[in-house]
Amino acid sequence: MKEGLHIVGMGHYVPEHVVTNDDLSKIVDTNDEWISSRTGIRRRHFITDEKNQDMAIAAAKMAIEDAGIDKSEIGVVIVATIRPDHMTPSVACMVQKELELPQDIPCFDINAACSGFMYGVQIARGMLLQSDKKYGVVIGSETLSKILDMNDRSTCILFGDGAGAAVVELSDTHRYFSILGAKGDDVVLECSNEDLQPRHVSMLGSEVFKFAVSTVPKTVMQLLEKAGVTADDIDLYVCHQANKRIIESVAKKCKQSMDKFYINLDEYGNTSSASIPIALSEMNQKGMIKPGMKLICVGFGGGLTWGGAYLEF
């Protein structure tokens, strides 16, 4: 049995419409210095005419082309999202339709908020173990601008829209380990859906910060122990892009240089489940990910949930 997992293709899509910190200062009482000094965020991308499925389809298409695979060998499509276009059909079903993927495969959405992509990768691995097809497509795709209260400067400055995707396959040469967890809480980070009408994101920022800076280093250490490696053995760390201060705290607790931690939240803000796959795709485009490298990815967010993976390339 192939127990490992290999990411063989990556892709991403972000809307063209850019909203800067200065743009937000015209809507709420804030400014570029206030936002960037506290979060590291300077810009974010908001959809205009796009739908969630449009971004997911574009990211998945890019990932499949990057992998150079035959679409008939795809065995599962999973989309992590908290804000699909419809209650049904799922975003994943629309990806299957528009990209003309096989019809005899499972396609479904999951909701684990900012940990969604990491959950999706582990689920895809489990499903491929029972499939006669070779590849899985895992996508994180979010239209968070649709659930922001633009009068609440504590949340509207943080989030952006985008999608990232990965093509994965089982492997006996690329080791893989996963950590997933949850601690149910509808106060710290919440977006209700009463009467099937989406509301606005609400968050207790200080509590989210405390949750992240304790949970992420713990998850990293658990992954290192599972993999039998040290923190110094890891070439690159990819944390959920929520706040630069959180990532800096994680690096400090893990006694690692910030040079090992990829950051793109200055451009995209917090894109929830799309955050980690967008980062991986960008890193791949820049030639940062090379054969033989070891990576650790960790997501955290609403639920509360967390999820991490040790990956070899």
PDB file of C-alpha atoms in Angstrom:
ATOM      1  CA  MET A   1       0.000   0.000   0.000  1.00  0.00           C
ATOM      2  CA  LYS A   2       1.250   3.450  -0.901  1.00  0.00           C
ATOM      3  CA  GLU A   3       1.103   5.363   2.376  1.00  0.00           C
ATOM      4  CA  GLY A   4       2.704   8.628   1.258  1.00  0.00           C
ATOM      5  CA  LEU A   5       1.304  11.511  -0.745  1.00  0.00           C
ATOM      6  CA  HIS A   6       2.816  13.732  -3.416  1.00  0.00           C
ATOM      7  CA  ILE A   7       1.573  17.088  -4.707  1.00  0.00           C
ATOM      8  CA  VAL A   8       2.209  16.900  -8.443  1.00  0.00           C
ATOM      9  CA  GLY A   9       0.498  20.078  -9.631  1.00  0.00           C
ATOM     10  CA  MET A  10      -0.475  23.477  -8.207  1.00  0.00           C
ATOM     11  CA  GLY A  11      -2.561  26.423  -9.348  1.00  0.00           C
ATOM     12  CA  HIS A  12      -4.281  29.539  -8.084  1.00  0.00           C
ATOM     13  CA  TYR A  13      -6.544  32.396  -9.097  1.00  0.00           C
ATOM     14  CA  VAL A  14      -7.243  35.782  -7.511  1.00  0.00           C
ATOM     15  CA  PRO A  15      -9.645  38.459  -8.777  1.00  0.00           C
ATOM     16  CA  GLU A  16      -8.189  41.408 -10.667  1.00  0.00           C
ATOM     17  CA  HIS A  17      -9.981  43.951  -8.456  1.00  0.00           C
ATOM     18  CA  VAL A  18      -7.556  45.150  -5.773  1.00  0.00           C
ATOM     19  CA  VAL A  19      -8.629  46.894  -2.567  1.00  0.00           C
ATOM     20  CA  THR A  20      -5.780  48.695  -0.817  1.00  0.00           C
ATOM     21  CA  ASN A  21      -5.585  49.842   2.785  1.00  0.00           C
ATOM     22  CA  ASP A  22      -5.993  53.394   1.504  1.00  0.00           C
ATOM     23  CA  ASP A  23      -9.203  52.337  -0.235  1.00  0.00           C
ATOM     24  CA  LEU A  24     -10.542  50.990   3.050  1.00  0.00           C
ATOM     25  CA  SER A  25      -9.607  54.210   4.843  1.00  0.00           C
ATOM     26  CA  LYS A  26     -12.294  55.917   2.765  1.00  0.00           C
ATOM     27  CA  ILE A  27     -14.919  53.514   4.120  1.00  0.00           C
ATOM     28  CA  VAL A  28     -13.977  52.977   7.780  1.00  0.00           C
ATOM     29  CA  ASP A  29     -11.844  54.777  10.351  1.00  0.00           C
ATOM     30  CA  THR A  30      -8.461  53.237   9.546  1.00  0.00           C
ATOM     31  CA  ASN A  31      -5.293  53.847   7.542  1.00  0.00           C
ATOM     32  CA  ASP A  32      -2.466  51.966   5.878  1.00  0.00           C
ATOM     33  CA  GLU A  33      -0.079  52.294   8.816  1.00  0.00           C
ATOM     34  CA  TRP A  34      -2.661  51.052  11.326  1.00  0.00           C
ATOM     35  CA  ILE A  35      -3.510  47.969   9.243  1.00  0.00           C
ATOM     36  CA  SER A  36      -0.036  47.038   8.013  1.00  0.00           C
ATOM     37  CA  SER A  37       1.661  47.468  11.392  1.00  0.00           C
ATOM     38  CA  ARG A  38      -0.864  45.207  13.126  1.00  0.00           C
ATOM     39  CA  THR A  39      -1.413  42.578  10.449  1.00  0.00           C
ATOM     40  CA  GLY A  40       1.148  42.900   7.657  1.00  0.00           C
ATOM     41  CA  ILE A  41      -1.701  43.257   5.143  1.00  0.00           C
ATOM     42  CA  ARG A  42      -1.529  46.024   2.519  1.00  0.00           C
ATOM     43  CA  ARG A  43      -3.852  44.830  -0.249  1.00  0.00           C
ATOM     44  CA  ARG A  44      -6.520  42.222  -0.874  1.00  0.00           C
ATOM     45  CA  HIS A  45      -8.474  41.094  -3.938  1.00  0.00           C
ATOM     46  CA  PHE A  46     -12.293  41.199  -4.092  1.00  0.00           C
ATOM     47  CA  ILE A  47     -14.505  39.553  -6.687  1.00  0.00           C
ATOM     48  CA  THR A  48     -16.624  41.733  -8.944  1.00  0.00           C
ATOM     49  CA  ASP A  49     -18.412  39.591 -11.531  1.00  0.00           C
ATOM     50  CA  GLU A  50     -16.752  36.316 -10.570  1.00  0.00           C
ATOM     51  CA  LYS A  51     -18.410  33.529  -8.621  1.00  0.00           C
ATOM     52  CA  ASN A  52     -16.744  31.150  -6.211  1.00  0.00           C
ATOM     53  CA  GLN A  53     -16.931  28.377  -8.797  1.00  0.00           C
ATOM     54  CA  ASP A  54     -15.207  30.551 -11.422  1.00  0.00           C
ATOM     55  CA  MET A  55     -12.160  30.942  -9.194  1.00  0.00           C
ATOM     56  CA  ALA A  56     -12.161  27.271  -8.186  1.00  0.00           C
ATOM     57  CA  ILE A  57     -12.369  26.187 -11.821  1.00  0.00           C
ATOM     58  CA  ALA A  58      -9.512  28.495 -12.860  1.00  0.00           C
ATOM     59  CA  ALA A  59      -7.259  27.305 -10.024  1.00  0.00           C
ATOM     60  CA  ALA A  60      -8.041  23.644 -10.676  1.00  0.00           C
ATOM     61  CA  LYS A  61      -7.421  24.012 -14.408  1.00  0.00           C
ATOM     62  CA  MET A  62      -4.020  25.562 -13.704  1.00  0.00           C
ATOM     63  CA  ALA A  63      -3.120  22.794 -11.263  1.00  0.00           C
ATOM     64  CA  ILE A  64      -4.133  20.040 -13.679  1.00  0.00           C
ATOM     65  CA  GLU A  65      -2.117  21.657 -16.472  1.00  0.00           C
ATOM     66  CA  ASP A  66       0.852  22.046 -14.111  1.00  0.00           C
ATOM     67  CA  ALA A  67       0.613  18.343 -13.235  1.00  0.00           C
ATOM     68  CA  GLY A  68       0.454  17.374 -16.920  1.00  0.00           C
ATOM     69  CA  ILE A  69      -1.980  14.546 -16.229  1.00  0.00           C
ATOM     70  CA  ASP A  70      -4.805  12.906 -18.125  1.00  0.00           C
ATOM     71  CA  LYS A  71      -8.086  14.166 -16.659  1.00  0.00           C
ATOM     72  CA  SER A  72      -9.563  10.675 -16.970  1.00  0.00           C
ATOM     73  CA  GLU A  73      -7.236   9.585 -14.160  1.00  0.00           C
ATOM     74  CA  ILE A  74      -8.739  12.013 -11.621  1.00  0.00           C
ATOM     75  CA  GLY A  75     -10.603  10.102  -8.923  1.00  0.00           C
ATOM     76  CA  VAL A  76     -11.968  12.763  -6.556  1.00  0.00           C
ATOM     77  CA  VAL A  77     -12.626  16.518  -6.425  1.00  0.00           C
ATOM     78  CA  ILE A  78     -12.857  18.242  -3.052  1.00  0.00           C
ATOM     79  CA  VAL A  79     -13.504  21.963  -2.572  1.00  0.00           C
ATOM     80  CA  ALA A  80     -12.968  23.568   0.821  1.00  0.00           C
ATOM     81  CA  THR A  81     -15.115  26.678   1.201  1.00  0.00           C
ATOM     82  CA  ILE A  82     -17.304  28.462   3.735  1.00  0.00           C
ATOM     83  CA  ARG A  83     -19.199  30.474   1.147  1.00  0.00           C
ATOM     84  CA  PRO A  84     -20.315  28.382  -1.856  1.00  0.00           C
ATOM     85  CA  ASP A  85     -22.401  29.923  -4.623  1.00  0.00           C
ATOM     86  CA  HIS A  86     -25.347  27.595  -3.929  1.00  0.00           C
ATOM     87  CA  MET A  87     -26.591  25.299  -1.201  1.00  0.00           C
ATOM     88  CA  THR A  88     -26.556  22.818  -4.071  1.00  0.00           C
ATOM     89  CA  PRO A  89     -24.940  22.081  -6.500  1.00  0.00           C
ATOM     90  CA  SER A  90     -21.599  22.067  -4.727  1.00  0.00           C
ATOM     91  CA  VAL A  91     -18.682  24.058  -6.065  1.00  0.00           C
ATOM     92  CA  ALA A  92     -16.891  20.737  -6.618  1.00  0.00           C
ATOM     93  CA  CYS A  93     -19.687  19.486  -8.880  1.00  0.00           C
ATOM     94  CA  MET A  94     -19.405  22.624 -10.997  1.00  0.00           C
ATOM     95  CA  VAL A  95     -15.629  22.138 -11.252  1.00  0.00           C
ATOM     96  CA  GLN A  96     -16.285  18.603 -12.485  1.00  0.00           C
ATOM     97  CA  LYS A  97     -18.818  19.861 -15.041  1.00  0.00           C
ATOM     98  CA  GLU A  98     -16.835  22.768 -16.447  1.00  0.00           C
ATOM     99  CA  LEU A  99     -13.517  20.915 -16.652  1.00  0.00           C
ATOM    100  CA  GLU A 100     -15.219  17.810 -18.090  1.00  0.00           C
ATOM    101  CA  LEU A 101     -13.792  15.516 -15.438  1.00  0.00           C
ATOM    102  CA  PRO A 102     -14.942  11.884 -15.079  1.00  0.00           C
ATOM    103  CA  GLN A 103     -18.542  11.400 -13.957  1.00  0.00           C
ATOM    104  CA  ASP A 104     -17.899   8.230 -11.981  1.00  0.00           C
ATOM    105  CA  ILE A 105     -16.048  10.019  -9.166  1.00  0.00           C
ATOM    106  CA  PRO A 106     -17.049  11.693  -5.877  1.00  0.00           C
ATOM    107  CA  CYS A 107     -17.192  15.505  -5.965  1.00  0.00           C
ATOM    108  CA  PHE A 108     -18.140  17.441  -2.841  1.00  0.00           C
ATOM    109  CA  ASP A 109     -17.491  20.530  -0.711  1.00  0.00           C
ATOM    110  CA  ILE A 110     -16.239  20.615   2.873  1.00  0.00           C
ATOM    111  CA  ASN A 111     -16.303  23.375   5.474  1.00  0.00           C
ATOM    112  CA  ALA A 112     -13.387  23.565   7.894  1.00  0.00           C
ATOM    113  CA  ALA A 113     -12.837  27.304   7.402  1.00  0.00           C
ATOM    114  CA  CYS A 114      -9.166  28.301   7.195  1.00  0.00           C
ATOM    115  CA  SER A 115      -8.064  24.693   7.854  1.00  0.00           C
ATOM    116  CA  GLY A 116     -10.183  23.441   4.962  1.00  0.00           C
ATOM    117  CA  PHE A 117      -7.424  22.755   2.455  1.00  0.00           C
ATOM    118  CA  MET A 118      -5.463  20.648   4.952  1.00  0.00           C
ATOM    119  CA  TYR A 119      -8.616  18.695   5.795  1.00  0.00           C
ATOM    120  CA  GLY A 120      -9.231  18.231   2.079  1.00  0.00           C
ATOM    121  CA  VAL A 121      -5.777  16.834   1.390  1.00  0.00           C
ATOM    122  CA  GLN A 122      -6.186  14.203   4.102  1.00  0.00           C
ATOM    123  CA  ILE A 123      -9.683  13.283   2.896  1.00  0.00           C
ATOM    124  CA  ALA A 124      -8.433  12.987  -0.693  1.00  0.00           C
ATOM    125  CA  ARG A 125      -5.672  10.631   0.438  1.00  0.00           C
ATOM    126  CA  GLY A 126      -8.204   8.406   2.181  1.00  0.00           C
ATOM    127  CA  MET A 127     -10.452   8.309  -0.871  1.00  0.00           C
ATOM    128  CA  LEU A 128      -7.609   7.560  -3.269  1.00  0.00           C
ATOM    129  CA  LEU A 129      -6.707   4.541  -1.141  1.00  0.00           C
ATOM    130  CA  GLN A 130     -10.109   3.129  -2.145  1.00  0.00           C
ATOM    131  CA  SER A 131     -10.052   4.331  -5.760  1.00  0.00           C
ATOM    132  CA  ASP A 132      -8.869   2.756  -8.988  1.00  0.00           C
ATOM    133  CA  LYS A 133      -7.937   6.215 -10.256  1.00  0.00           C
ATOM    134  CA  LYS A 134      -4.592   7.889  -9.640  1.00  0.00           C
ATOM    135  CA  TYR A 135      -5.164  11.549  -8.766  1.00  0.00           C
ATOM    136  CA  GLY A 136      -7.196  13.789  -6.526  1.00  0.00           C
ATOM    137  CA  VAL A 137      -7.914  17.505  -6.948  1.00  0.00           C
ATOM    138  CA  VAL A 138      -8.134  19.538  -3.740  1.00  0.00           C
ATOM    139  CA  ILE A 139      -9.220  23.188  -3.913  1.00  0.00           C
ATOM    140  CA  GLY A 140      -9.609  25.981  -1.396  1.00  0.00           C
ATOM    141  CA  SER A 141     -11.869  28.725  -2.770  1.00  0.00           C
ATOM    142  CA  GLU A 142     -13.410  31.660  -0.905  1.00  0.00           C
ATOM    143  CA  THR A 143     -15.500  34.758  -1.616  1.00  0.00           C
ATOM    144  CA  LEU A 144     -15.175  36.270   1.838  1.00  0.00           C
ATOM    145  CA  SER A 145     -15.871  39.806   0.599  1.00  0.00           C
ATOM    146  CA  LYS A 146     -19.538  38.761   0.403  1.00  0.00           C
ATOM    147  CA  ILE A 147     -19.788  38.197   4.158  1.00  0.00           C
ATOM    148  CA  LEU A 148     -17.841  41.199   5.441  1.00  0.00           C
ATOM    149  CA  ASP A 149     -19.353  44.054   7.410  1.00  0.00           C
ATOM    150  CA  MET A 150     -17.588  46.980   5.746  1.00  0.00           C
ATOM    151  CA  ASN A 151     -18.384  49.135   8.790  1.00  0.00           C
ATOM    152  CA  ASP A 152     -16.437  46.837  11.113  1.00  0.00           C
ATOM    153  CA  ARG A 153     -12.764  47.728  10.830  1.00  0.00           C
ATOM    154  CA  SER A 154     -11.753  44.794  13.037  1.00  0.00           C
ATOM    155  CA  THR A 155     -12.774  42.304  10.319  1.00  0.00           C
ATOM    156  CA  CYS A 156     -13.216  44.042   6.950  1.00  0.00           C
ATOM    157  CA  ILE A 157      -9.498  44.874   6.750  1.00  0.00           C
ATOM    158  CA  LEU A 158      -8.421  41.247   7.124  1.00  0.00           C
ATOM    159  CA  PHE A 159     -10.026  39.178   4.409  1.00  0.00           C
ATOM    160  CA  GLY A 160      -9.782  38.717   0.665  1.00  0.00           C
ATOM    161  CA  ASP A 161     -11.052  36.461  -2.122  1.00  0.00           C
ATOM    162  CA  GLY A 162      -9.164  33.806  -4.064  1.00  0.00           C
ATOM    163  CA  ALA A 163      -8.680  30.142  -4.871  1.00  0.00           C
ATOM    164  CA  GLY A 164      -5.804  27.688  -4.777  1.00  0.00           C
ATOM    165  CA  ALA A 165      -5.664  24.083  -5.947  1.00  0.00           C
ATOM    166  CA  ALA A 166      -3.435  21.029  -5.840  1.00  0.00           C
ATOM    167  CA  VAL A 167      -3.332  17.727  -7.682  1.00  0.00           C
ATOM    168  CA  VAL A 168      -2.263  14.915  -5.363  1.00  0.00           C
ATOM    169  CA  GLU A 169      -1.351  11.277  -5.831  1.00  0.00           C
ATOM    170  CA  LEU A 170      -0.488   8.427  -3.499  1.00  0.00           C
ATOM    171  CA  SER A 171       3.222   7.739  -3.263  1.00  0.00           C
ATOM    172  CA  ASP A 172       5.638   5.213  -1.797  1.00  0.00           C
ATOM    173  CA  THR A 173       8.572   7.612  -2.104  1.00  0.00           C
ATOM    174  CA  HIS A 174       7.138  10.882  -0.749  1.00  0.00           C
ATOM    175  CA  ARG A 175       6.325  10.581   2.934  1.00  0.00           C
ATOM    176  CA  TYR A 176       3.247  12.318   4.304  1.00  0.00           C
ATOM    177  CA  PHE A 177       1.902  12.886   7.797  1.00  0.00           C
ATOM    178  CA  SER A 178      -1.203  14.783   8.886  1.00  0.00           C
ATOM    179  CA  ILE A 179      -2.589  16.352  12.059  1.00  0.00           C
ATOM    180  CA  LEU A 180      -6.221  17.511  12.188  1.00  0.00           C
ATOM    181  CA  GLY A 181      -8.205  18.841  15.117  1.00  0.00           C
ATOM    182  CA  ALA A 182     -11.206  20.831  16.270  1.00  0.00           C
ATOM    183  CA  LYS A 183     -12.473  22.607  19.368  1.00  0.00           C
ATOM    184  CA  GLY A 184     -16.064  23.656  18.842  1.00  0.00           C
ATOM    185  CA  ASP A 185     -16.649  27.361  19.463  1.00  0.00           C
ATOM    186  CA  ASP A 186     -19.299  29.683  18.012  1.00  0.00           C
ATOM    187  CA  VAL A 187     -18.131  32.833  19.795  1.00  0.00           C
ATOM    188  CA  VAL A 188     -14.440  33.413  19.011  1.00  0.00           C
ATOM    189  CA  LEU A 189     -14.894  33.251  15.209  1.00  0.00           C
ATOM    190  CA  GLU A 190     -18.352  32.982  13.736  1.00  0.00           C
ATOM    191  CA  CYS A 191     -20.581  33.681  10.750  1.00  0.00           C
ATOM    192  CA  SER A 192     -24.197  32.634  11.240  1.00  0.00           C
ATOM    193  CA  ASN A 193     -26.526  31.412   8.512  1.00  0.00           C
ATOM    194  CA  GLU A 194     -29.922  31.920  10.115  1.00  0.00           C
ATOM    195  CA  ASP A 195     -32.885  31.487   7.776  1.00  0.00           C
ATOM    196  CA  LEU A 196     -30.337  30.397   5.146  1.00  0.00           C
ATOM    197  CA  GLN A 197     -29.216  34.008   4.795  1.00  0.00           C
ATOM    198  CA  PRO A 198     -25.456  34.488   5.244  1.00  0.00           C
ATOM    199  CA  ARG A 199     -24.522  37.056   7.866  1.00  0.00           C
ATOM    200  CA  HIS A 200     -21.263  38.871   8.552  1.00  0.00           C
ATOM    201  CA  VAL A 201     -18.070  37.418   9.953  1.00  0.00           C
ATOM    202  CA  SER A 202     -17.533  38.288  13.611  1.00  0.00           C
ATOM    203  CA  MET A 203     -14.333  37.641  15.508  1.00  0.00           C
ATOM    204  CA  LEU A 204     -12.662  38.146  18.851  1.00  0.00           C
ATOM    205  CA  GLY A 205      -9.239  39.004  17.458  1.00  0.00           C
ATOM    206  CA  SER A 206      -7.237  38.610  20.663  1.00  0.00           C
ATOM    207  CA  GLU A 207      -8.735  35.165  21.290  1.00  0.00           C
ATOM    208  CA  VAL A 208      -7.996  34.033  17.738  1.00  0.00           C
ATOM    209  CA  PHE A 209      -4.420  35.239  18.180  1.00  0.00           C
ATOM    210  CA  LYS A 210      -3.981  33.273  21.410  1.00  0.00           C
ATOM    211  CA  PHE A 211      -5.524  30.185  19.820  1.00  0.00           C
ATOM    212  CA  ALA A 212      -3.208  30.398  16.802  1.00  0.00           C
ATOM    213  CA  VAL A 213       0.082  31.038  18.607  1.00  0.00           C
ATOM    214  CA  SER A 214      -0.508  28.066  20.886  1.00  0.00           C
ATOM    215  CA  THR A 215      -2.034  25.617  18.390  1.00  0.00           C
ATOM    216  CA  VAL A 216       0.240  26.101  15.370  1.00  0.00           C
ATOM    217  CA  PRO A 217       3.606  25.450  17.122  1.00  0.00           C
ATOM    218  CA  LYS A 218       2.085  22.417  18.855  1.00  0.00           C
ATOM    219  CA  THR A 219       0.907  21.072  15.499  1.00  0.00           C
ATOM    220  CA  VAL A 220       4.351  21.659  13.977  1.00  0.00           C
ATOM    221  CA  MET A 221       6.008  19.728  16.807  1.00  0.00           C
ATOM    222  CA  GLN A 222       3.562  16.835  16.441  1.00  0.00           C
ATOM    223  CA  LEU A 223       4.282  16.644  12.712  1.00  0.00           C
ATOM    224  CA  LEU A 224       8.048  16.697  13.318  1.00  0.00           C
ATOM    225  CA  GLU A 225       7.682  13.839  15.794  1.00  0.00           C
ATOM    226  CA  LYS A 226       5.550  11.802  13.381  1.00  0.00           C
ATOM    227  CA  ALA A 227       8.028  12.342  10.555  1.00  0.00           C
ATOM    228  CA  GLY A 228      11.063  11.702  12.758  1.00  0.00           C
ATOM    229  CA  VAL A 229      12.770  14.943  11.720  1.00  0.00           C
ATOM    230  CA  THR A 230      13.806  18.166  13.441  1.00  0.00           C
ATOM    231  CA  ALA A 231      12.592  21.708  12.836  1.00  0.00           C
ATOM    232  CA  ASP A 232      15.946  22.465  11.197  1.00  0.00           C
ATOM    233  CA  ASP A 233      15.339  19.644   8.681  1.00  0.00           C
ATOM    234  CA  ILE A 234      12.319  21.454   7.248  1.00  0.00           C
ATOM    235  CA  ASP A 235      13.143  23.567   4.207  1.00  0.00           C
ATOM    236  CA  LEU A 236      10.007  25.724   4.179  1.00  0.00           C
ATOM    237  CA  TYR A 237       7.040  26.385   6.433  1.00  0.00           C
ATOM    238  CA  VAL A 238       3.700  27.514   5.020  1.00  0.00           C
ATOM    239  CA  CYS A 239       1.301  28.857   7.647  1.00  0.00           C
ATOM    240  CA  HIS A 240      -2.213  30.079   7.029  1.00  0.00           C
ATOM    241  CA  GLN A 241      -1.863  33.719   6.003  1.00  0.00           C
ATOM    242  CA  ALA A 242      -3.914  35.436   8.694  1.00  0.00           C
ATOM    243  CA  ASN A 243      -1.544  37.801  10.443  1.00  0.00           C
ATOM    244  CA  LYS A 244       2.196  38.399  10.144  1.00  0.00           C
ATOM    245  CA  ARG A 245       2.541  38.666  13.916  1.00  0.00           C
ATOM    246  CA  ILE A 246       1.116  35.158  14.302  1.00  0.00           C
ATOM    247  CA  ILE A 247       3.633  33.752  11.817  1.00  0.00           C
ATOM    248  CA  GLU A 248       6.485  35.587  13.537  1.00  0.00           C
ATOM    249  CA  SER A 249       5.404  34.131  16.880  1.00  0.00           C
ATOM    250  CA  VAL A 250       5.289  30.622  15.399  1.00  0.00           C
ATOM    251  CA  ALA A 251       8.787  31.032  13.941  1.00  0.00           C
ATOM    252  CA  LYS A 252      10.099  32.203  17.297  1.00  0.00           C
ATOM    253  CA  LYS A 253       8.497  29.339  19.229  1.00  0.00           C
ATOM    254  CA  CYS A 254       9.859  26.823  16.716  1.00  0.00           C
ATOM    255  CA  LYS A 255      13.289  28.524  16.862  1.00  0.00           C
ATOM    256  CA  GLN A 256      13.350  28.980  13.098  1.00  0.00           C
ATOM    257  CA  SER A 257      14.331  31.908  10.883  1.00  0.00           C
ATOM    258  CA  MET A 258      11.538  33.888   9.264  1.00  0.00           C
ATOM    259  CA  ASP A 259      13.367  33.221   5.994  1.00  0.00           C
ATOM    260  CA  LYS A 260      11.830  29.748   6.109  1.00  0.00           C
ATOM    261  CA  PHE A 261       8.273  31.077   6.397  1.00  0.00           C
ATOM    262  CA  TYR A 262       6.574  32.104   3.171  1.00  0.00           C
ATOM    263  CA  ILE A 263       4.430  35.232   3.430  1.00  0.00           C
ATOM    264  CA  ASN A 264       2.046  36.687   0.850  1.00  0.00           C
ATOM    265  CA  LEU A 265      -0.648  38.106   3.124  1.00  0.00           C
ATOM    266  CA  ASP A 266       0.586  41.611   2.299  1.00  0.00           C
ATOM    267  CA  GLU A 267      -0.929  41.090  -1.160  1.00  0.00           C
ATOM    268  CA  TYR A 268      -3.960  38.888  -0.491  1.00  0.00           C
ATOM    269  CA  GLY A 269      -4.944  39.227   3.153  1.00  0.00           C
ATOM    270  CA  ASN A 270      -6.653  36.250   4.763  1.00  0.00           C
ATOM    271  CA  THR A 271      -8.241  34.072   2.064  1.00  0.00           C
ATOM    272  CA  SER A 272      -9.277  31.323   4.496  1.00  0.00           C
ATOM    273  CA  SER A 273      -9.114  27.844   2.907  1.00  0.00           C
ATOM    274  CA  ALA A 274      -7.451  29.288  -0.217  1.00  0.00           C
ATOM    275  CA  SER A 275      -4.544  30.711   1.762  1.00  0.00           C
ATOM    276  CA  ILE A 276      -2.157  27.728   1.853  1.00  0.00           C
ATOM    277  CA  PRO A 277      -2.756  26.460  -1.715  1.00  0.00           C
ATOM    278  CA  ILE A 278      -2.332  29.981  -3.136  1.00  0.00           C
ATOM    279  CA  ALA A 279       0.982  30.215  -1.290  1.00  0.00           C
ATOM    280  CA  LEU A 280       2.117  26.792  -2.540  1.00  0.00           C
ATOM    281  CA  SER A 281       1.208  27.686  -6.111  1.00  0.00           C
ATOM    282  CA  GLU A 282       3.093  30.974  -5.935  1.00  0.00           C
ATOM    283  CA  MET A 283       6.124  29.254  -4.429  1.00  0.00           C
ATOM    284  CA  ASN A 284       5.996  26.686  -7.208  1.00  0.00           C
ATOM    285  CA  GLN A 285       5.833  29.413  -9.869  1.00  0.00           C
ATOM    286  CA  LYS A 286       8.829  31.151  -8.307  1.00  0.00           C
ATOM    287  CA  GLY A 287      10.883  27.955  -8.348  1.00  0.00           C
ATOM    288  CA  MET A 288      11.116  27.907  -4.561  1.00  0.00           C
ATOM    289  CA  ILE A 289       9.925  24.305  -4.225  1.00  0.00           C
ATOM    290  CA  LYS A 290      12.538  21.850  -5.446  1.00  0.00           C
ATOM    291  CA  PRO A 291      12.707  18.032  -5.540  1.00  0.00           C
ATOM    292  CA  GLY A 292      13.780  16.582  -2.212  1.00  0.00           C
ATOM    293  CA  MET A 293      12.484  19.488  -0.131  1.00  0.00           C
ATOM    294  CA  LYS A 294      10.546  18.951   3.083  1.00  0.00           C
ATOM    295  CA  LEU A 295       7.638  21.294   3.875  1.00  0.00           C
ATOM    296  CA  ILE A 296       5.251  21.725   6.764  1.00  0.00           C
ATOM    297  CA  CYS A 297       1.902  23.434   6.143  1.00  0.00           C
ATOM    298  CA  VAL A 298      -0.448  24.434   8.978  1.00  0.00           C
ATOM    299  CA  GLY A 299      -3.893  26.007   8.829  1.00  0.00           C
ATOM    300  CA  PHE A 300      -6.096  27.271  11.658  1.00  0.00           C
ATOM    301  CA  GLY A 301      -9.401  29.065  11.894  1.00  0.00           C
ATOM    302  CA  GLY A 302     -13.145  28.952  12.425  1.00  0.00           C
ATOM    303  CA  GLY A 303     -14.641  25.921  14.051  1.00  0.00           C
ATOM    304  CA  LEU A 304     -12.322  26.258  15.803  1.00  0.00           C
ATOM    305  CA  THR A 305     -10.238  23.958  13.620  1.00  0.00           C
ATOM    306  CA  TRP A 306      -6.621  23.291  12.816  1.00  0.00           C
ATOM    307  CA  GLY A 307      -4.813  21.082  10.349  1.00  0.00           C
ATOM    308  CA  GLY A 308      -1.243  20.488   9.302  1.00  0.00           C
ATOM    309  CA  ALA A 309       0.767  18.253   7.020  1.00  0.00           C
ATOM    310  CA  TYR A 310       4.373  17.177   6.535  1.00  0.00           C
ATOM    311  CA  LEU A 311       5.077  16.987   2.793  1.00  0.00           C
ATOM    312  CA  GLU A 312       8.013  15.853   0.702  1.00  0.00           C
ATOM    313  CA  PHE A 313       8.594  17.016  -2.866  1.00  0.00           C
TER     314      PHE A 313
END
